[in-house]
Amino acid sequence: MAKDPVCGMFVAESEGSLKATVRGTTYYFCSETCLASFMAPEIELRRIRWLTVLSFALGIPTLILTWIPLTIPAIPTPILLFLLATPVQFIAGSRFYRGMIHALRARTSNMDTLIAIGTTSAWGYSAMVTFIPGVLPEALYYEVAALIIAFILLGRYLEHLVRRKASDAIRKLMELQPSTARVVRDGVEVELPVEEVVVGDMIVVKPGERIPVDGVVVEGLTSVDEKMITGESIPVAKEPGKEVIGGTINLGGMIVVRATKVGADTTLSQIIKLVEEAQAAQAPVERLVNRVASIFVPLVVAVALASLAIWALLNGDTLRGLTSFIAVLIIACPCALGLATPAAIVVGTGKGAERGILIKGGEVLERAQRIDAVLLDKTGTITKGVPSVAEVVPLNGFDEENVLRLAASAELGSQHPLADAIVRHARKLGLELVWPKSLEELPGHGVSAMVEEGLVLVGNKTLLERNGVDPKGAEPEVERLESMGYTVVFVAVNGTLAGLIGVFDELRDGAVEAVSRLRQMGLRVLMVTGDNERVARAVAERVGITEVLANVKPQDKLNVVKMLQQQGLRVAMVGDGINDAPALTQADLGIAIGSGTDVAVESGGIVLIKDDPIDIARAITLSRLTMRKIKQNLFWAFIYNTALIPVAAFGFLNPILAAIAMALSSVSVLTNSLSLKTAHL
């Protein structure tokens, strides 16, 4: 079964099903109405508005003439009522017949089936009384058929308005994409459709213009407004070598950008695709709705027929039986039930996308709201992941400058973040560095390099001990540095401990607030890191974390998640989406933070474009709020159907009131979901 992306009802994925393929994704529809709404929403909105006006323009006079008959010599009142109601039934109501016929061909049923049967029964009974008098008890229900269609169309019109507002996020994202780009070809600027831009093209972007595709600045200085993509309100400075995202606005000077991602590969396209897939995906809570919906319509028809039979055959009241039959069919249309979950998911995921929080569907929302522990990777989540040298401690006759120069020279060929920090600091101080004659990297320990002065070891205590260097004399300084949260790098030259380098990874601005908010939400917050216990505790203490898992190698984070799950915890793992991929996948909820332009990471159920830790709390809060709306919607939709069907069956509900109630139920579910847009995260 597939879910109709418009009304949320479930339909069979068969050959005869109505379907459409958009950007490589196939969508199935319960009726031509929903298909038209999906493919051309503005045209369909105008069409429904016109049909609604027509229905009320003819339906209200029908009601008036039913209760206050007018004497027109040439036209009897029943004939006049027939002439007024018939265009409503077969012009305004034609969409319900088309939907019913299509459902019957697919050997299924939908809400159009109930509406078509109900209104046709009222109109058909009235027509028989009008043209074949004496066969049936004298009563006319033209106004019932006409106003049922009128109110249902009014409900559809209001649904379209609310749904359009609910899907604002996707529409706004689509509107960010410029239609053209100013490309330099053979030394000449030409304006091309953005679809014709290829990787490697040089694109000129003037102040105030949107950047057409992802790329790298090769010329010019500027600042860029990335708010609509990342949620970051402060403009971001850009210079040659910096990445820019397609769809963002160039606020400063003119820049030249080399295209690196085009078409479906751009960040904006990936975000739109991810959000569309999330909004179309079925949440586990919908499985129950799916099962109910598959038997609901036939069951309702059976109840309606039973009500008609009981009133007509047992009580001899055919007219009341007919009104009960119609009222049951109309009141039971499962629109609200079908909209309950997808409406909230569309608004929730859309709101997240506006804030740079990408949630991959309803299943992720359900898992997120059940989380009771959050495991934060220290590097890149709590800290910025860009270490810098805080202090150099010379030992055994070496001076500070020599220790730093020798260590930086030895690290020149290394790609390790700590090596990069040492080299950057040495160059910042203007030290002259010499490439090592030989370099051996020892993963997890450091480097061994041959420089002009001899053999230089740069790394941890284990590296020195394995090479016969005794680091014990430096223990007091090591303790002091580690108690400050510094990672200690040992430097030895020709077998002598030359000094220590304290490297500090700065805390992210929102780390303290993020941890505080997570704890206020009732979540256990733990930190995992490869640092030793002393350094880990120092960092954790600064952000308010009391539970620390230290000395954990990257490949062992998966086991840490399993260990916590074995303790009965439902764990959210927060990491970078690449190095932490196995742990993110194992966790009950994986949150990939700071993905930037790489929004398509597979391992994160939630992808945070920015590297702001506050977004972790916001993502979980949004998930909880969305699931709360889903539960509220399902509760009221279920109560509405179960409470009012018996009322209709026992003859206490006028069919016109049933149509009004049915329309209002759908609008109320959508409106309740829409309130998520103003929720504080």
PDB file of N, CA and C in Angstrom, residues 266-340:
ATOM      1  N   THR A 266      23.229  19.426  -5.822  1.00  0.00           N
ATOM      2  CA  THR A 266      23.441  20.600  -4.979  1.00  0.00           C
ATOM      3  C   THR A 266      22.833  20.385  -3.599  1.00  0.00           C
ATOM      4  N   THR A 267      23.335  21.139  -2.643  1.00  0.00           N
ATOM      5  CA  THR A 267      22.821  21.045  -1.277  1.00  0.00           C
ATOM      6  C   THR A 267      21.329  21.322  -1.238  1.00  0.00           C
ATOM      7  N   LEU A 268      20.882  22.363  -1.953  1.00  0.00           N
ATOM      8  CA  LEU A 268      19.471  22.724  -1.959  1.00  0.00           C
ATOM      9  C   LEU A 268      18.615  21.598  -2.517  1.00  0.00           C
ATOM     10  N   SER A 269      19.037  20.985  -3.625  1.00  0.00           N
ATOM     11  CA  SER A 269      18.283  19.872  -4.216  1.00  0.00           C
ATOM     12  C   SER A 269      18.233  18.682  -3.268  1.00  0.00           C
ATOM     13  N   GLN A 270      19.347  18.411  -2.591  1.00  0.00           N
ATOM     14  CA  GLN A 270      19.395  17.296  -1.647  1.00  0.00           C
ATOM     15  C   GLN A 270      18.466  17.549  -0.466  1.00  0.00           C
ATOM     16  N   ILE A 271      18.426  18.798   0.010  1.00  0.00           N
ATOM     17  CA  ILE A 271      17.534  19.126   1.124  1.00  0.00           C
ATOM     18  C   ILE A 271      16.082  18.941   0.703  1.00  0.00           C
ATOM     19  N   ILE A 272      15.729  19.467  -0.474  1.00  0.00           N
ATOM     20  CA  ILE A 272      14.355  19.334  -0.967  1.00  0.00           C
ATOM     21  C   ILE A 272      13.980  17.861  -1.108  1.00  0.00           C
ATOM     22  N   LYS A 273      14.885  17.064  -1.678  1.00  0.00           N
ATOM     23  CA  LYS A 273      14.619  15.636  -1.849  1.00  0.00           C
ATOM     24  C   LYS A 273      14.439  14.949  -0.506  1.00  0.00           C
ATOM     25  N   LEU A 274      15.314  15.275   0.449  1.00  0.00           N
ATOM     26  CA  LEU A 274      15.242  14.639   1.761  1.00  0.00           C
ATOM     27  C   LEU A 274      13.931  14.990   2.460  1.00  0.00           C
ATOM     28  N   VAL A 275      13.534  16.262   2.405  1.00  0.00           N
ATOM     29  CA  VAL A 275      12.299  16.683   3.062  1.00  0.00           C
ATOM     30  C   VAL A 275      11.086  16.061   2.374  1.00  0.00           C
ATOM     31  N   GLU A 276      11.083  16.010   1.035  1.00  0.00           N
ATOM     32  CA  GLU A 276       9.971  15.387   0.309  1.00  0.00           C
ATOM     33  C   GLU A 276       9.846  13.913   0.674  1.00  0.00           C
ATOM     34  N   GLU A 277      10.974  13.210   0.742  1.00  0.00           N
ATOM     35  CA  GLU A 277      10.945  11.793   1.107  1.00  0.00           C
ATOM     36  C   GLU A 277      10.455  11.618   2.535  1.00  0.00           C
ATOM     37  N   ALA A 278      10.873  12.517   3.413  1.00  0.00           N
ATOM     38  CA  ALA A 278      10.441  12.439   4.809  1.00  0.00           C
ATOM     39  C   ALA A 278       8.937  12.639   4.919  1.00  0.00           C
ATOM     40  N   GLN A 279       8.405  13.582   4.140  1.00  0.00           N
ATOM     41  CA  GLN A 279       6.980  13.877   4.216  1.00  0.00           C
ATOM     42  C   GLN A 279       6.131  12.802   3.549  1.00  0.00           C
ATOM     43  N   ALA A 280       6.728  12.050   2.635  1.00  0.00           N
ATOM     44  CA  ALA A 280       5.987  10.984   1.952  1.00  0.00           C
ATOM     45  C   ALA A 280       6.118   9.646   2.665  1.00  0.00           C
ATOM     46  N   ALA A 281       7.114   9.519   3.541  1.00  0.00           N
ATOM     47  CA  ALA A 281       7.372   8.233   4.200  1.00  0.00           C
ATOM     48  C   ALA A 281       6.280   7.901   5.209  1.00  0.00           C
ATOM     49  N   GLN A 282       6.027   6.620   5.371  1.00  0.00           N
ATOM     50  CA  GLN A 282       5.000   6.164   6.302  1.00  0.00           C
ATOM     51  C   GLN A 282       5.589   5.989   7.692  1.00  0.00           C
ATOM     52  N   ALA A 283       4.936   6.595   8.675  1.00  0.00           N
ATOM     53  CA  ALA A 283       5.355   6.429  10.065  1.00  0.00           C
ATOM     54  C   ALA A 283       4.762   5.139  10.620  1.00  0.00           C
ATOM     55  N   PRO A 284       5.447   4.490  11.576  1.00  0.00           N
ATOM     56  CA  PRO A 284       4.907   3.255  12.156  1.00  0.00           C
ATOM     57  C   PRO A 284       3.497   3.410  12.713  1.00  0.00           C
ATOM     58  N   VAL A 285       3.200   4.599  13.274  1.00  0.00           N
ATOM     59  CA  VAL A 285       1.864   4.798  13.838  1.00  0.00           C
ATOM     60  C   VAL A 285       0.798   4.719  12.751  1.00  0.00           C
ATOM     61  N   GLU A 286       1.190   4.933  11.490  1.00  0.00           N
ATOM     62  CA  GLU A 286       0.228   4.891  10.387  1.00  0.00           C
ATOM     63  C   GLU A 286      -0.136   3.469   9.991  1.00  0.00           C
ATOM     64  N   ARG A 287       0.632   2.485  10.456  1.00  0.00           N
ATOM     65  CA  ARG A 287       0.305   1.100  10.096  1.00  0.00           C
ATOM     66  C   ARG A 287      -1.072   0.720  10.631  1.00  0.00           C
ATOM     67  N   LEU A 288      -1.371   1.186  11.842  1.00  0.00           N
ATOM     68  CA  LEU A 288      -2.688   0.937  12.412  1.00  0.00           C
ATOM     69  C   LEU A 288      -3.756   1.645  11.585  1.00  0.00           C
ATOM     70  N   VAL A 289      -3.481   2.905  11.229  1.00  0.00           N
ATOM     71  CA  VAL A 289      -4.418   3.659  10.399  1.00  0.00           C
ATOM     72  C   VAL A 289      -4.620   2.952   9.064  1.00  0.00           C
ATOM     73  N   ASN A 290      -3.545   2.409   8.516  1.00  0.00           N
ATOM     74  CA  ASN A 290      -3.598   1.685   7.241  1.00  0.00           C
ATOM     75  C   ASN A 290      -4.543   0.491   7.347  1.00  0.00           C
ATOM     76  N   ARG A 291      -4.387  -0.282   8.415  1.00  0.00           N
ATOM     77  CA  ARG A 291      -5.239  -1.467   8.595  1.00  0.00           C
ATOM     78  C   ARG A 291      -6.701  -1.067   8.769  1.00  0.00           C
ATOM     79  N   VAL A 292      -6.920  -0.002   9.551  1.00  0.00           N
ATOM     80  CA  VAL A 292      -8.288   0.462   9.779  1.00  0.00           C
ATOM     81  C   VAL A 292      -8.907   0.955   8.474  1.00  0.00           C
ATOM     82  N   ALA A 293      -8.120   1.749   7.708  1.00  0.00           N
ATOM     83  CA  ALA A 293      -8.640   2.343   6.471  1.00  0.00           C
ATOM     84  C   ALA A 293      -9.020   1.288   5.442  1.00  0.00           C
ATOM     85  N   SER A 294      -8.299   0.175   5.420  1.00  0.00           N
ATOM     86  CA  SER A 294      -8.544  -0.855   4.406  1.00  0.00           C
ATOM     87  C   SER A 294      -9.906  -1.527   4.576  1.00  0.00           C
ATOM     88  N   ILE A 295     -10.425  -1.512   5.801  1.00  0.00           N
ATOM     89  CA  ILE A 295     -11.732  -2.136   6.034  1.00  0.00           C
ATOM     90  C   ILE A 295     -12.803  -1.108   6.394  1.00  0.00           C
ATOM     91  N   PHE A 296     -12.402   0.150   6.529  1.00  0.00           N
ATOM     92  CA  PHE A 296     -13.308   1.161   7.067  1.00  0.00           C
ATOM     93  C   PHE A 296     -14.483   1.443   6.133  1.00  0.00           C
ATOM     94  N   VAL A 297     -14.194   1.721   4.854  1.00  0.00           N
ATOM     95  CA  VAL A 297     -15.263   2.111   3.927  1.00  0.00           C
ATOM     96  C   VAL A 297     -16.292   0.987   3.749  1.00  0.00           C
ATOM     97  N   PRO A 298     -15.872  -0.264   3.471  1.00  0.00           N
ATOM     98  CA  PRO A 298     -16.877  -1.337   3.373  1.00  0.00           C
ATOM     99  C   PRO A 298     -17.688  -1.499   4.660  1.00  0.00           C
ATOM    100  N   LEU A 299     -17.029  -1.323   5.801  1.00  0.00           N
ATOM    101  CA  LEU A 299     -17.732  -1.445   7.077  1.00  0.00           C
ATOM    102  C   LEU A 299     -18.785  -0.344   7.222  1.00  0.00           C
ATOM    103  N   VAL A 300     -18.430   0.867   6.816  1.00  0.00           N
ATOM    104  CA  VAL A 300     -19.360   1.996   6.910  1.00  0.00           C
ATOM    105  C   VAL A 300     -20.573   1.763   6.010  1.00  0.00           C
ATOM    106  N   VAL A 301     -20.333   1.286   4.789  1.00  0.00           N
ATOM    107  CA  VAL A 301     -21.446   0.997   3.879  1.00  0.00           C
ATOM    108  C   VAL A 301     -22.367  -0.050   4.499  1.00  0.00           C
ATOM    109  N   ALA A 302     -21.775  -1.045   5.147  1.00  0.00           N
ATOM    110  CA  ALA A 302     -22.578  -2.086   5.798  1.00  0.00           C
ATOM    111  C   ALA A 302     -23.421  -1.502   6.933  1.00  0.00           C
ATOM    112  N   VAL A 303     -22.815  -0.625   7.746  1.00  0.00           N
ATOM    113  CA  VAL A 303     -23.553   0.016   8.843  1.00  0.00           C
ATOM    114  C   VAL A 303     -24.685   0.876   8.285  1.00  0.00           C
ATOM    115  N   ALA A 304     -24.395   1.618   7.209  1.00  0.00           N
ATOM    116  CA  ALA A 304     -25.418   2.481   6.602  1.00  0.00           C
ATOM    117  C   ALA A 304     -26.587   1.658   6.066  1.00  0.00           C
ATOM    118  N   LEU A 305     -26.280   0.545   5.388  1.00  0.00           N
ATOM    119  CA  LEU A 305     -27.338  -0.327   4.860  1.00  0.00           C
ATOM    120  C   LEU A 305     -28.149  -0.946   5.991  1.00  0.00           C
ATOM    121  N   ALA A 306     -27.451  -1.336   7.063  1.00  0.00           N
ATOM    122  CA  ALA A 306     -28.150  -1.914   8.215  1.00  0.00           C
ATOM    123  C   ALA A 306     -29.093  -0.894   8.837  1.00  0.00           C
ATOM    124  N   SER A 307     -28.619   0.356   8.932  1.00  0.00           N
ATOM    125  CA  SER A 307     -29.462   1.418   9.488  1.00  0.00           C
ATOM    126  C   SER A 307     -30.700   1.637   8.625  1.00  0.00           C
ATOM    127  N   LEU A 308     -30.512   1.649   7.308  1.00  0.00           N
ATOM    128  CA  LEU A 308     -31.642   1.814   6.381  1.00  0.00           C
ATOM    129  C   LEU A 308     -32.627   0.661   6.527  1.00  0.00           C
ATOM    130  N   ALA A 309     -32.091  -0.546   6.588  1.00  0.00           N
ATOM    131  CA  ALA A 309     -32.958  -1.730   6.672  1.00  0.00           C
ATOM    132  C   ALA A 309     -33.756  -1.746   7.971  1.00  0.00           C
ATOM    133  N   ILE A 310     -33.092  -1.424   9.070  1.00  0.00           N
ATOM    134  CA  ILE A 310     -33.775  -1.463  10.372  1.00  0.00           C
ATOM    135  C   ILE A 310     -34.900  -0.436  10.421  1.00  0.00           C
ATOM    136  N   TRP A 311     -34.597   0.802   9.979  1.00  0.00           N
ATOM    137  CA  TRP A 311     -35.630   1.843  10.001  1.00  0.00           C
ATOM    138  C   TRP A 311     -36.763   1.526   9.017  1.00  0.00           C
ATOM    139  N   ALA A 312     -36.430   1.030   7.839  1.00  0.00           N
ATOM    140  CA  ALA A 312     -37.451   0.815   6.800  1.00  0.00           C
ATOM    141  C   ALA A 312     -38.261  -0.450   7.037  1.00  0.00           C
ATOM    142  N   LEU A 313     -37.567  -1.548   7.356  1.00  0.00           N
ATOM    143  CA  LEU A 313     -38.248  -2.838   7.451  1.00  0.00           C
ATOM    144  C   LEU A 313     -38.835  -3.095   8.828  1.00  0.00           C
ATOM    145  N   LEU A 314     -38.088  -2.760   9.875  1.00  0.00           N
ATOM    146  CA  LEU A 314     -38.562  -3.071  11.225  1.00  0.00           C
ATOM    147  C   LEU A 314     -39.458  -1.981  11.787  1.00  0.00           C
ATOM    148  N   ASN A 315     -39.132  -0.730  11.493  1.00  0.00           N
ATOM    149  CA  ASN A 315     -39.919   0.378  12.046  1.00  0.00           C
ATOM    150  C   ASN A 315     -40.888   0.985  11.035  1.00  0.00           C
ATOM    151  N   GLY A 316     -40.748   0.569   9.763  1.00  0.00           N
ATOM    152  CA  GLY A 316     -41.645   1.095   8.736  1.00  0.00           C
ATOM    153  C   GLY A 316     -41.426   2.557   8.402  1.00  0.00           C
ATOM    154  N   ASP A 317     -40.280   3.097   8.776  1.00  0.00           N
ATOM    155  CA  ASP A 317     -39.991   4.518   8.533  1.00  0.00           C
ATOM    156  C   ASP A 317     -38.898   4.630   7.463  1.00  0.00           C
ATOM    157  N   THR A 318     -39.312   4.525   6.211  1.00  0.00           N
ATOM    158  CA  THR A 318     -38.342   4.549   5.101  1.00  0.00           C
ATOM    159  C   THR A 318     -37.602   5.875   5.017  1.00  0.00           C
ATOM    160  N   LEU A 319     -38.317   6.977   5.257  1.00  0.00           N
ATOM    161  CA  LEU A 319     -37.690   8.297   5.135  1.00  0.00           C
ATOM    162  C   LEU A 319     -36.584   8.485   6.170  1.00  0.00           C
ATOM    163  N   ARG A 320     -36.855   8.071   7.404  1.00  0.00           N
ATOM    164  CA  ARG A 320     -35.819   8.208   8.432  1.00  0.00           C
ATOM    165  C   ARG A 320     -34.665   7.254   8.151  1.00  0.00           C
ATOM    166  N   GLY A 321     -35.009   6.090   7.601  1.00  0.00           N
ATOM    167  CA  GLY A 321     -33.960   5.148   7.223  1.00  0.00           C
ATOM    168  C   GLY A 321     -33.046   5.729   6.158  1.00  0.00           C
ATOM    169  N   LEU A 322     -33.650   6.441   5.185  1.00  0.00           N
ATOM    170  CA  LEU A 322     -32.846   7.039   4.123  1.00  0.00           C
ATOM    171  C   LEU A 322     -31.936   8.139   4.666  1.00  0.00           C
ATOM    172  N   THR A 323     -32.485   9.014   5.529  1.00  0.00           N
ATOM    173  CA  THR A 323     -31.643  10.085   6.084  1.00  0.00           C
ATOM    174  C   THR A 323     -30.526   9.508   6.947  1.00  0.00           C
ATOM    175  N   SER A 324     -30.817   8.428   7.681  1.00  0.00           N
ATOM    176  CA  SER A 324     -29.774   7.783   8.488  1.00  0.00           C
ATOM    177  C   SER A 324     -28.700   7.177   7.591  1.00  0.00           C
ATOM    178  N   PHE A 325     -29.155   6.524   6.519  1.00  0.00           N
ATOM    179  CA  PHE A 325     -28.230   5.916   5.557  1.00  0.00           C
ATOM    180  C   PHE A 325     -27.275   6.971   4.995  1.00  0.00           C
ATOM    181  N   ILE A 326     -27.834   8.102   4.564  1.00  0.00           N
ATOM    182  CA  ILE A 326     -27.008   9.167   3.980  1.00  0.00           C
ATOM    183  C   ILE A 326     -26.081   9.762   5.034  1.00  0.00           C
ATOM    184  N   ALA A 327     -26.623  10.029   6.222  1.00  0.00           N
ATOM    185  CA  ALA A 327     -25.823  10.658   7.285  1.00  0.00           C
ATOM    186  C   ALA A 327     -24.644   9.782   7.686  1.00  0.00           C
ATOM    187  N   VAL A 328     -24.864   8.463   7.787  1.00  0.00           N
ATOM    188  CA  VAL A 328     -23.771   7.550   8.151  1.00  0.00           C
ATOM    189  C   VAL A 328     -22.667   7.595   7.099  1.00  0.00           C
ATOM    190  N   LEU A 329     -23.051   7.539   5.830  1.00  0.00           N
ATOM    191  CA  LEU A 329     -22.049   7.557   4.758  1.00  0.00           C
ATOM    192  C   LEU A 329     -21.225   8.842   4.781  1.00  0.00           C
ATOM    193  N   ILE A 330     -21.896   9.966   5.006  1.00  0.00           N
ATOM    194  CA  ILE A 330     -21.197  11.258   4.949  1.00  0.00           C
ATOM    195  C   ILE A 330     -20.338  11.478   6.187  1.00  0.00           C
ATOM    196  N   ILE A 331     -20.883  11.193   7.361  1.00  0.00           N
ATOM    197  CA  ILE A 331     -20.141  11.476   8.602  1.00  0.00           C
ATOM    198  C   ILE A 331     -18.920  10.578   8.736  1.00  0.00           C
ATOM    199  N   ALA A 332     -18.952   9.413   8.072  1.00  0.00           N
ATOM    200  CA  ALA A 332     -17.877   8.433   8.260  1.00  0.00           C
ATOM    201  C   ALA A 332     -16.700   8.611   7.318  1.00  0.00           C
ATOM    202  N   CYS A 333     -16.758   9.574   6.408  1.00  0.00           N
ATOM    203  CA  CYS A 333     -15.622   9.765   5.495  1.00  0.00           C
ATOM    204  C   CYS A 333     -14.336   9.923   6.301  1.00  0.00           C
ATOM    205  N   PRO A 334     -13.344   9.060   6.071  1.00  0.00           N
ATOM    206  CA  PRO A 334     -12.163   9.015   6.948  1.00  0.00           C
ATOM    207  C   PRO A 334     -11.082  10.041   6.604  1.00  0.00           C
ATOM    208  N   CYS A 335     -11.497  11.226   6.150  1.00  0.00           N
ATOM    209  CA  CYS A 335     -10.506  12.248   5.780  1.00  0.00           C
ATOM    210  C   CYS A 335      -9.634  12.620   6.966  1.00  0.00           C
ATOM    211  N   ALA A 336     -10.274  12.932   8.086  1.00  0.00           N
ATOM    212  CA  ALA A 336      -9.513  13.387   9.253  1.00  0.00           C
ATOM    213  C   ALA A 336      -8.537  12.316   9.718  1.00  0.00           C
ATOM    214  N   LEU A 337      -8.981  11.047   9.667  1.00  0.00           N
ATOM    215  CA  LEU A 337      -8.106   9.949  10.079  1.00  0.00           C
ATOM    216  C   LEU A 337      -6.904   9.844   9.150  1.00  0.00           C
ATOM    217  N   GLY A 338      -7.149  10.016   7.853  1.00  0.00           N
ATOM    218  CA  GLY A 338      -6.051   9.930   6.893  1.00  0.00           C
ATOM    219  C   GLY A 338      -5.089  11.092   6.974  1.00  0.00           C
ATOM    220  N   LEU A 339      -5.594  12.269   7.369  1.00  0.00           N
ATOM    221  CA  LEU A 339      -4.750  13.462   7.439  1.00  0.00           C
ATOM    222  C   LEU A 339      -4.004  13.586   8.759  1.00  0.00           C
ATOM    223  N   ALA A 340      -4.442  12.851   9.776  1.00  0.00           N
ATOM    224  CA  ALA A 340      -3.924  13.050  11.136  1.00  0.00           C
ATOM    225  C   ALA A 340      -2.410  12.985  11.218  1.00  0.00           C
TER     226      ALA A 340
END
